[in-house]
């Protein structure tokens, strides 16, 4: 097949059919950027096989396993690993009289990605060129249209079209063999060999090239597939039918969506809509792309048009999600019910059941809309309720609020993006007070407290857990003796992350000095219709969703959160939960391996009034270190000094 391909798409212009510019694309041209020399007549010929592995955004994929197969028996297999630049290289020295051409199959695997393949026919020349392999993330819950869904939609109907195409002529057997391997036997790698023969004999057959591209896509050969799609789209733009043009534009749009280039994808889809305004699938994919852009209202509108035009049930489910993001749980619930019909939600996959649960949760939170929060509380009353606000210099207006939220959001985003795994000493004191406020029971415990990064859709998140001195998972005890367990403080500042700010309302109260820092004081309250951060309060008998309001002290220079206080947005009478107040103090921690200090929780106080009792837990953190994990539940032993909690 072909070799190196790098696709860089440009923004579509305003003509009937616009295609991505490939001015920077590098195609495999023997002799251009090649390695090797004319070795004919020499007993052995050396072939250099080299390349680079990248992800959909063009970033190097390092430590990927690369298997090179030139098809001459097991002894010619080469197992390689990409370096820090994602590159690999090897060479073959073979009998020049027996091996006159080289066909290479490259298979790449790495955790977190789908396997990728490239098939490169270097022909009878004496030189080779770089093989670029593109890998796509293994994210089964992605909101993008899957490659499998695109193939299933387009390949069968394209097969029927080509079976009727007289232009294929004498190569019909190769086409039928390749199509059968690809679609019937689900062996796209084998089908590519036959389909490529058809394309080579009929290079002007746009549908042949598109069909081969779909087989390439199915085999995990994304670079070759993308090159074939672009070439096919160029041909379709000049002499293809309307349907051919629409299909080409849809494919190019999905390539852009997979790369996260949603604006470019929307441009291709709008061209397809101009060609076929009532095409249900095109309308659905416009809605999906707008959804990916977080343009919820426009997404819902196009998805509604798609449903009316006869789109698949997927459009209805996506529409329910758009309603949910818009903050309209009633409409989301109605759309979900239309999607489900009379079928039981338990029969659907986990991703669908998750959406169903989210809608149910939002419906249960509707009563919160009537609650008064700190956003509307008169400042004198607020200062009286929260004595820590004494000395506040009140804000004369809200003009600075947008800037404070933007800059603090960027700081929080950078914190999570750059965070490294940490371990510290945690001292926990659990207390239970009687109705008169006197201490009734107490328990002191000590742990190694770990903050471990985990992948989230928006970037890196944090997972908190505790271990004992041996590195085994552990948890505070005390629930059986009438005490209460508390945890989960490290990610509280996510309320100010740019992706989550839309789920809350904010109010700039003013400025106040805190431990020598000039701070903006910002009040916040979660919006029950839009918040994506939902917490549960669990008891032995019940579990309820709770929302929060609170205050944040944000440094006016660094825009880091120095202190956070959260309170219940509304008491939960169902389980007799009257109060849950969490106060988090952050201090800078400097690591030798990190250039700038990380602001991490140093003290946390939690007060809960539940079923007539008051529980008060205090957490102290010290002696922070960086560490690496071998497994999630077992960490490398770290020497953490053991201290007597009573002395703290």
XYZ file of C-alpha atoms in Angstrom:
648
model
C 0.000 0.000 0.000
C 1.174 3.522 0.582
C 3.516 4.971 3.127
C 3.805 8.187 5.002
C 0.779 10.443 5.346
C 0.249 13.495 7.492
C -3.097 15.255 7.024
C -3.601 18.865 7.954
C -7.078 20.177 7.170
C -7.851 23.817 6.548
C -11.110 25.666 7.279
C -13.578 25.125 4.383
C -14.249 27.990 1.983
C -17.583 28.927 0.439
C -17.788 26.767 -2.649
C -20.062 23.867 -3.454
C -17.655 21.172 -2.217
C -14.526 22.051 -0.305
C -11.825 19.644 0.647
C -8.982 19.819 3.161
C -5.797 21.291 1.860
C -3.058 18.710 1.623
C -0.311 21.147 0.833
C 1.531 19.935 3.898
C 0.616 16.296 3.422
C 3.565 14.115 2.597
C 2.857 11.188 0.341
C 5.093 8.186 -0.193
C 7.142 8.991 -3.286
C 10.071 6.638 -3.824
C 13.249 8.640 -3.845
C 11.795 11.584 -1.870
C 12.857 11.624 1.771
C 13.992 8.048 1.248
C 16.688 5.937 2.815
C 18.863 3.448 1.005
C 20.885 3.186 -2.198
C 20.929 1.225 -5.427
C 22.004 -2.245 -4.399
C 20.993 -4.266 -7.429
C 23.560 -6.840 -8.329
C 24.723 -7.038 -4.721
C 24.169 -10.358 -2.985
C 22.275 -8.853 -0.036
C 20.080 -5.810 0.016
C 19.411 -3.789 3.145
C 15.968 -2.287 3.620
C 15.513 0.405 6.274
C 12.084 0.363 7.934
C 11.363 3.338 10.150
C 8.486 5.555 11.226
C 6.651 7.463 13.919
C 3.558 6.762 16.032
C 1.239 9.682 16.840
C -2.217 10.179 18.312
C -5.134 11.910 16.575
C -3.828 15.325 17.629
C -0.362 14.618 16.218
C 1.332 14.046 19.591
C 4.043 11.400 19.822
C 2.992 8.088 21.379
C 5.985 6.769 23.276
C 6.581 3.294 24.693
C 4.210 1.787 22.134
C 4.844 -1.806 21.038
C 5.591 -2.038 17.311
C 5.609 -5.304 15.365
C 7.098 -5.216 11.867
C 6.236 -8.060 9.469
C 7.703 -8.263 5.942
C 5.952 -11.531 5.201
C 8.899 -13.899 4.883
C 8.400 -16.078 7.928
C 8.524 -15.749 11.694
C 12.272 -15.077 11.793
C 11.685 -11.791 9.971
C 9.297 -10.422 12.626
C 10.756 -7.456 14.499
C 9.395 -6.352 17.898
C 10.244 -2.730 18.643
C 9.293 0.025 21.105
C 8.827 3.680 20.239
C 11.172 6.194 21.865
C 10.238 9.478 23.558
C 9.599 11.044 20.139
C 7.318 8.146 19.201
C 9.814 6.898 16.626
C 10.914 3.371 15.700
C 13.428 1.959 13.224
C 14.945 -1.324 12.128
C 16.457 -2.843 9.007
C 16.311 -6.056 6.976
C 19.190 -7.563 5.023
C 17.879 -10.131 2.507
C 18.960 -12.009 -0.598
C 18.584 -9.523 -3.467
C 17.967 -12.273 -6.001
C 14.985 -13.650 -4.052
C 13.518 -10.497 -2.538
C 12.926 -7.965 -5.290
C 10.159 -5.951 -3.611
C 9.118 -5.192 -0.064
C 5.628 -5.172 1.461
C 5.554 -4.231 5.150
C 2.805 -4.634 7.716
C 3.229 -2.591 10.912
C 1.089 -3.334 13.978
C 1.183 -0.967 16.956
C -0.359 -1.497 20.376
C -0.373 0.548 23.542
C -2.568 0.642 26.623
C -5.308 3.248 26.276
C -5.409 3.059 22.465
C -7.017 0.852 19.851
C -4.492 -1.294 17.945
C -3.237 0.451 14.802
C -1.932 -0.983 11.543
C -0.246 0.326 8.433
C 0.328 -1.596 5.205
C 3.134 -0.213 3.037
C 4.131 -1.483 -0.393
C 7.632 -0.199 -1.138
C 7.482 -1.939 -4.508
C 10.558 -2.926 -6.490
C 12.489 0.221 -5.726
C 15.597 0.182 -3.598
C 14.517 2.805 -1.102
C 12.039 3.146 1.740
C 10.341 6.111 3.361
C 8.955 6.943 6.770
C 5.823 5.127 7.930
C 3.563 7.223 10.128
C 1.057 5.359 12.277
C -1.888 7.120 13.876
C -3.555 5.689 17.012
C -7.008 6.539 18.357
C -7.832 6.485 22.078
C -9.763 3.555 23.472
C -12.686 5.617 24.801
C -15.832 3.538 24.432
C -17.999 6.188 26.116
C -16.956 8.949 23.717
C -19.696 11.276 22.470
C -18.225 11.194 18.968
C -19.590 8.880 16.295
C -17.538 5.696 16.418
C -15.536 4.508 13.428
C -17.506 1.263 13.597
C -20.819 3.142 13.305
C -19.571 5.133 10.307
C -18.414 1.952 8.575
C -21.686 0.176 9.293
C -23.650 3.100 7.854
C -21.670 3.644 4.644
C -19.900 0.416 3.652
C -22.944 -1.843 2.940
C -24.706 0.678 0.681
C -21.429 1.506 -1.080
C -20.878 -2.189 -1.703
C -24.246 -2.420 -3.473
C -23.409 0.629 -5.594
C -20.072 -0.845 -6.659
C -21.585 -4.247 -7.437
C -23.671 -2.453 -10.068
C -20.789 -0.345 -11.357
C -19.724 -1.515 -14.810
C -16.467 0.439 -14.503
C -14.960 -2.270 -12.293
C -15.082 -4.664 -15.222
C -12.748 -7.617 -15.100
C -11.711 -6.938 -11.512
C -15.147 -7.684 -10.120
C -13.850 -10.929 -8.573
C -11.183 -9.061 -6.631
C -13.784 -6.577 -5.426
C -16.217 -9.306 -4.336
C -13.428 -11.179 -2.588
C -12.217 -8.070 -0.782
C -15.726 -6.908 0.153
C -16.555 -10.375 1.467
C -13.435 -10.494 3.645
C -14.094 -6.964 4.905
C -17.832 -7.043 5.615
C -18.824 -10.717 5.793
C -15.784 -12.344 7.356
C -14.761 -9.257 9.346
C -11.173 -9.636 8.183
C -10.525 -6.165 6.821
C -6.745 -6.636 6.772
C -7.132 -9.499 4.288
C -9.828 -7.659 2.336
C -7.496 -4.698 1.820
C -5.177 -6.800 -0.366
C -7.935 -7.487 -2.917
C -9.525 -4.044 -2.732
C -6.172 -2.365 -3.291
C -5.781 -4.252 -6.570
C -9.074 -2.786 -7.765
C -8.013 0.752 -6.807
C -4.665 0.403 -8.547
C -6.334 -0.684 -11.798
C -9.101 1.920 -11.567
C -7.523 4.911 -9.775
C -10.292 7.256 -10.975
C -13.043 5.248 -9.216
C -13.925 7.476 -6.231
C -16.280 4.916 -4.696
C -13.603 2.215 -4.955
C -11.208 4.471 -3.052
C -13.815 5.336 -0.408
C -14.627 1.657 0.097
C -10.926 0.852 0.479
C -10.628 3.723 2.953
C -13.435 2.254 5.066
C -11.647 -1.107 5.094
C -8.437 0.667 6.114
C -10.307 2.465 8.884
C -11.716 -0.837 10.111
C -8.232 -2.371 10.132
C -6.868 0.513 12.197
C -4.875 2.073 9.359
C -6.033 5.623 9.997
C -3.373 7.461 8.020
C -3.943 5.441 4.866
C -7.707 5.648 5.326
C -7.605 9.438 5.677
C -5.460 9.782 2.545
C -7.886 7.618 0.571
C -10.887 9.612 1.822
C -9.320 12.920 0.804
C -8.463 11.620 -2.680
C -11.953 10.172 -3.105
C -13.535 13.451 -1.987
C -11.484 15.371 -4.545
C -12.783 13.104 -7.310
C -16.368 13.229 -6.013
C -16.309 17.030 -5.944
C -15.740 17.211 -9.707
C -17.733 14.311 -11.114
C -19.504 12.499 -8.281
C -23.234 12.299 -7.664
C -24.937 14.292 -4.935
C -24.932 11.247 -2.647
C -21.235 10.660 -3.293
C -20.449 14.255 -2.371
C -22.553 14.092 0.803
C -20.908 10.842 1.936
C -17.429 12.278 1.307
C -18.225 15.409 3.300
C -19.622 13.366 6.186
C -16.470 11.231 6.291
C -14.211 14.289 6.270
C -16.322 15.805 9.059
C -15.959 12.720 11.243
C -12.188 12.725 10.696
C -12.155 16.278 12.073
C -14.441 15.391 14.987
C -12.123 12.553 15.990
C -9.260 15.033 16.072
C -11.274 17.485 18.169
C -11.511 20.004 15.314
C -15.240 20.555 15.749
C -15.453 23.877 13.890
C -13.907 22.320 10.786
C -16.229 19.321 11.092
C -19.234 21.636 11.274
C -18.049 23.356 8.084
C -18.027 20.093 6.123
C -21.407 19.060 7.519
C -23.012 22.382 6.618
C -21.836 21.857 3.030
C -23.441 18.401 3.101
C -26.661 19.940 4.426
C -26.679 22.465 1.573
C -26.524 19.546 -0.876
C -29.190 17.494 0.921
C -31.160 19.651 3.421
C -33.371 16.841 4.747
C -30.715 14.165 5.152
C -31.470 12.789 8.630
C -27.956 11.513 9.259
C -26.341 14.808 8.252
C -28.706 16.710 10.570
C -27.905 14.256 13.354
C -24.163 14.718 12.912
C -24.510 18.510 12.858
C -26.341 18.173 16.174
C -23.631 15.863 17.514
C -20.859 18.257 16.472
C -22.644 21.193 18.104
C -23.054 19.034 21.212
C -19.300 18.390 21.215
C -18.818 22.172 20.963
C -21.095 22.542 24.019
C -23.540 24.614 21.980
C -26.454 22.856 23.661
C -29.363 24.905 22.337
C -28.288 24.704 18.679
C -27.478 21.004 19.123
C -30.963 20.304 20.475
C -32.516 22.161 17.530
C -30.655 20.157 14.874
C -31.196 16.880 16.714
C -34.911 17.661 16.777
C -34.814 18.196 13.009
C -32.951 14.906 12.637
C -35.598 13.037 14.637
C -38.345 14.564 12.484
C -36.448 13.564 9.337
C -36.285 9.943 10.521
C -32.848 9.709 12.163
C -31.829 6.740 14.291
C -32.700 6.460 17.977
C -29.212 7.728 18.755
C -30.376 11.215 17.797
C -33.145 11.039 20.397
C -30.726 9.972 23.117
C -28.275 12.713 22.205
C -31.158 15.189 22.217
C -32.075 14.135 25.753
C -28.507 14.846 26.802
C -28.570 18.263 25.124
C -31.758 19.135 27.037
C -30.061 18.011 30.240
C -27.042 20.228 29.587
C -29.380 23.142 28.784
C -30.859 22.795 32.244
C -34.259 21.473 31.146
C -34.670 18.126 32.956
C -38.380 17.872 32.071
C -37.651 18.004 28.331
C -34.720 15.611 28.829
C -37.006 13.188 30.648
C -39.611 13.356 27.861
C -36.964 12.770 25.186
C -35.509 9.846 27.119
C -38.966 8.274 27.452
C -39.445 8.573 23.682
C -36.081 6.928 23.192
C -36.876 4.035 25.533
C -40.438 3.443 24.377
C -41.748 0.406 26.227
C -38.366 -1.245 26.750
C -36.800 -1.590 30.185
C -33.809 0.652 30.875
C -32.004 -2.348 32.387
C -31.639 -3.844 28.907
C -29.541 -0.908 27.682
C -25.754 -0.485 27.912
C -24.098 1.207 30.874
C -23.625 4.516 29.036
C -27.378 4.816 28.366
C -28.290 3.810 31.911
C -25.909 6.496 33.157
C -27.762 9.195 31.187
C -31.070 7.859 32.496
C -29.781 8.083 36.091
C -28.533 11.629 35.526
C -31.955 12.706 34.299
C -33.647 11.039 37.264
C -31.257 12.786 39.625
C -31.975 16.179 38.064
C -35.710 15.602 38.335
C -35.294 14.928 42.042
C -33.349 18.160 42.473
C -36.084 20.416 41.078
C -37.146 21.496 44.564
C -33.751 23.158 45.004
C -34.797 25.853 42.538
C -36.934 27.431 45.279
C -34.067 27.629 47.796
C -32.483 30.939 48.829
C -28.688 30.793 48.767
C -25.666 32.930 49.662
C -25.961 34.492 46.201
C -29.016 36.489 47.280
C -28.328 36.790 51.012
C -27.876 40.398 52.277
C -24.215 40.928 53.164
C -24.824 41.910 56.844
C -26.773 38.686 57.395
C -24.047 36.692 55.658
C -21.292 38.226 57.805
C -23.321 37.452 60.919
C -23.745 33.805 59.838
C -20.077 33.412 58.843
C -17.858 35.245 61.367
C -14.788 34.626 59.171
C -16.073 37.429 56.922
C -15.423 40.057 59.593
C -13.144 42.706 58.092
C -14.413 42.173 54.542
C -14.128 45.191 52.232
C -17.449 44.907 50.322
C -17.469 44.991 46.519
C -19.184 48.063 45.083
C -20.162 46.160 41.914
C -19.798 42.830 40.131
C -17.640 44.181 37.290
C -14.537 42.258 38.435
C -16.350 38.941 38.880
C -15.967 37.693 35.295
C -12.222 38.367 35.336
C -11.772 36.682 38.735
C -13.661 33.589 37.588
C -11.709 33.394 34.331
C -8.297 33.689 35.973
C -9.108 31.422 38.918
C -10.527 28.873 36.464
C -7.283 28.917 34.505
C -5.303 28.429 37.725
C -7.444 25.473 38.809
C -7.200 23.960 35.332
C -3.395 24.282 35.392
C -3.268 22.718 38.869
C -5.053 19.570 37.731
C -3.156 19.462 34.433
C 0.278 19.615 36.103
C -0.500 17.631 39.234
C 1.776 14.751 40.229
C 0.962 11.918 42.610
C 1.520 12.890 46.251
C 1.541 11.104 49.576
C 1.372 12.683 53.007
C 0.743 11.941 56.640
C -2.937 12.339 57.529
C -4.119 12.640 61.106
C -7.847 12.224 61.580
C -9.828 13.041 64.711
C -13.474 11.921 64.699
C -15.751 13.467 67.325
C -19.392 13.096 68.318
C -21.086 15.786 70.380
C -24.292 15.532 72.384
C -27.273 17.881 72.035
C -25.648 20.332 74.465
C -22.521 20.516 72.303
C -20.325 18.579 74.737
C -17.839 16.009 73.482
C -19.314 12.515 73.836
C -16.937 10.283 71.866
C -13.610 10.731 70.084
C -11.249 8.626 67.996
C -7.778 9.482 66.615
C -6.295 7.692 63.616
C -3.319 8.090 61.301
C -2.841 7.167 57.637
C -0.771 7.658 54.550
C -2.954 9.898 52.403
C -2.562 9.556 48.643
C -3.675 11.848 45.845
C -3.389 9.955 42.568
C -4.053 11.371 39.114
C -6.702 9.693 36.976
C -7.790 10.371 33.414
C -11.043 12.280 32.937
C -12.684 13.596 29.767
C -11.681 17.124 30.718
C -8.098 16.175 31.605
C -6.545 14.846 34.798
C -8.667 14.296 37.873
C -7.645 13.253 41.363
C -8.509 10.163 43.334
C -8.070 10.147 47.088
C -7.408 7.053 49.137
C -5.627 6.019 52.306
C -3.119 3.268 53.071
C -1.550 1.834 56.167
C 2.203 1.701 56.778
C 2.487 -1.416 54.548
C 0.965 0.354 51.543
C -2.350 -1.535 51.684
C -5.633 0.313 51.247
C -7.207 1.379 54.517
C -10.135 3.485 55.701
C -10.992 5.285 58.936
C -13.045 3.220 61.353
C -15.623 4.487 63.770
C -18.950 4.200 61.955
C -19.931 1.171 64.014
C -19.179 3.051 67.221
C -21.395 5.987 66.303
C -18.856 8.213 64.572
C -18.926 9.532 61.012
C -16.405 9.077 58.183
C -15.488 11.970 55.895
C -13.329 12.094 52.771
C -13.041 13.522 49.260
C -11.634 17.033 49.756
C -8.902 17.278 47.145
C -11.171 17.953 44.166
C -13.497 20.510 45.777
C -11.836 23.367 43.875
C -13.150 21.830 40.634
C -16.190 24.038 41.211
C -14.028 26.792 39.694
C -12.730 24.727 36.761
C -13.789 26.313 33.429
C -15.780 23.209 32.502
C -17.790 23.291 35.735
C -18.359 27.000 36.374
C -21.543 26.928 34.295
C -23.034 24.603 36.914
C -23.046 27.276 39.622
C -23.934 30.908 40.262
C -21.285 33.258 41.642
C -21.204 36.571 43.500
C -18.192 38.740 44.326
C -18.563 39.739 47.980
C -15.414 41.880 48.181
C -11.775 41.671 49.282
C -10.245 40.472 52.521
C -6.768 39.750 53.935
C -6.070 36.088 54.693
C -2.740 35.074 56.261
C -0.965 37.967 54.578
C -2.623 37.447 51.199
C -5.025 39.918 49.623
C -7.982 37.804 48.510
C -11.146 38.118 46.517
C -14.042 36.554 48.417
C -16.484 34.833 46.065
C -19.781 33.255 47.080
C -21.134 30.365 45.011
C -24.183 28.131 44.860
C -24.629 25.081 42.673
C -27.362 25.303 40.044
C -29.597 22.208 40.338
C -30.511 22.414 36.650
C -26.983 22.604 35.259
C -24.428 21.354 37.756
C -22.332 18.378 36.693
C -20.843 17.846 40.154
C -23.303 15.854 42.203
C -22.539 14.373 45.618
C -24.333 11.720 47.606
C -24.755 11.521 51.349
C -24.858 7.824 52.202
C -26.243 6.199 55.323
C -26.915 2.567 56.121
C -30.556 3.036 55.152
C -30.624 5.650 52.409
C -28.671 7.740 49.930
C -29.606 11.255 48.849
C -28.194 13.756 46.368
C -26.945 16.966 47.947
C -25.954 20.306 46.442
C -23.726 22.929 47.987
C -23.227 26.640 48.395
C -20.231 28.314 49.912
C -17.404 30.816 49.948
C -13.955 30.862 48.357
C -10.973 33.043 49.218
C -8.994 33.545 45.980
C -5.526 35.104 46.021
C -5.584 38.392 44.068
C -2.092 37.761 42.643
C -1.931 34.031 41.798
C -5.725 33.483 41.592
C -5.274 30.241 43.490
C -7.939 29.117 45.965
C -6.516 29.562 49.477
C -9.605 28.655 51.482
C -12.950 27.031 50.753
C -16.085 26.684 52.820
C -19.053 24.656 51.600
C -22.495 24.244 53.178
C -25.612 22.379 52.165
C -27.738 24.298 49.694
C -30.777 22.820 51.420
C -31.206 20.515 54.458
C -32.289 16.962 53.644
C -35.275 16.316 55.891
C -35.825 12.880 54.374
C -32.781 11.541 56.207
C -32.671 14.261 58.912
C -29.481 15.832 57.563
C -29.595 19.421 58.822
C -26.037 20.593 58.199
C -22.847 19.641 56.419
C -20.113 22.264 56.557
C -16.632 21.647 55.141
C -13.802 24.138 55.676
C -10.594 23.550 53.711
C -7.353 25.465 54.220
C -4.704 25.238 51.483
C -0.977 25.806 51.996
C 1.881 25.859 49.475
C 3.968 22.694 49.254
C 7.303 22.897 47.448
C 8.792 19.732 45.941
C 12.376 19.557 44.671
C 11.172 17.920 41.449
C 8.564 20.630 40.711
C 9.419 24.202 39.774
C 6.495 25.944 41.469
C 4.714 25.161 44.718
C 1.447 23.224 44.769
C -1.351 24.519 46.984
C -2.633 21.420 48.775
C -5.103 20.886 51.652
C -3.312 21.310 54.993
C -6.335 21.291 57.309
C -9.936 20.251 56.801
C -12.780 20.570 59.306
C -16.135 18.900 58.663
C -19.210 19.502 60.816
C -22.357 17.441 60.250
C -25.703 17.609 62.061
C -27.459 14.338 61.420
C -30.356 12.655 63.205
C -30.053 14.852 66.289
C -26.293 14.375 66.694
C -23.393 16.630 65.769
C -20.288 15.079 64.239
C -17.036 16.974 63.908
C -14.062 15.585 62.038
C -10.661 17.232 61.744
C -8.053 16.244 59.166
C -4.434 17.458 59.201
C -1.930 16.813 56.411
C 1.850 17.112 56.589
C 5.135 15.771 55.205
C 4.088 15.706 51.556
C 6.151 13.661 49.088
C 5.895 12.745 45.420
C 5.621 9.066 44.550
C 4.960 6.606 41.747
C 2.413 3.784 41.780
C 3.018 0.246 40.566
C -0.665 -0.561 40.978
C -3.664 1.409 42.095
C -4.132 -0.384 45.375
C -0.487 -0.919 46.239
C 2.069 1.881 46.402
C 5.777 1.894 46.799
C 6.675 2.155 50.435
C 7.296 5.731 51.529
C 8.908 6.616 54.827
C 6.317 8.754 56.579
C 7.205 9.752 60.131
C 4.766 8.399 62.646
C 3.560 10.982 65.161
C 1.315 10.909 68.143
C -2.008 12.474 67.097
C -2.545 13.715 70.646
C 0.499 15.971 70.288
C -0.890 17.804 67.244
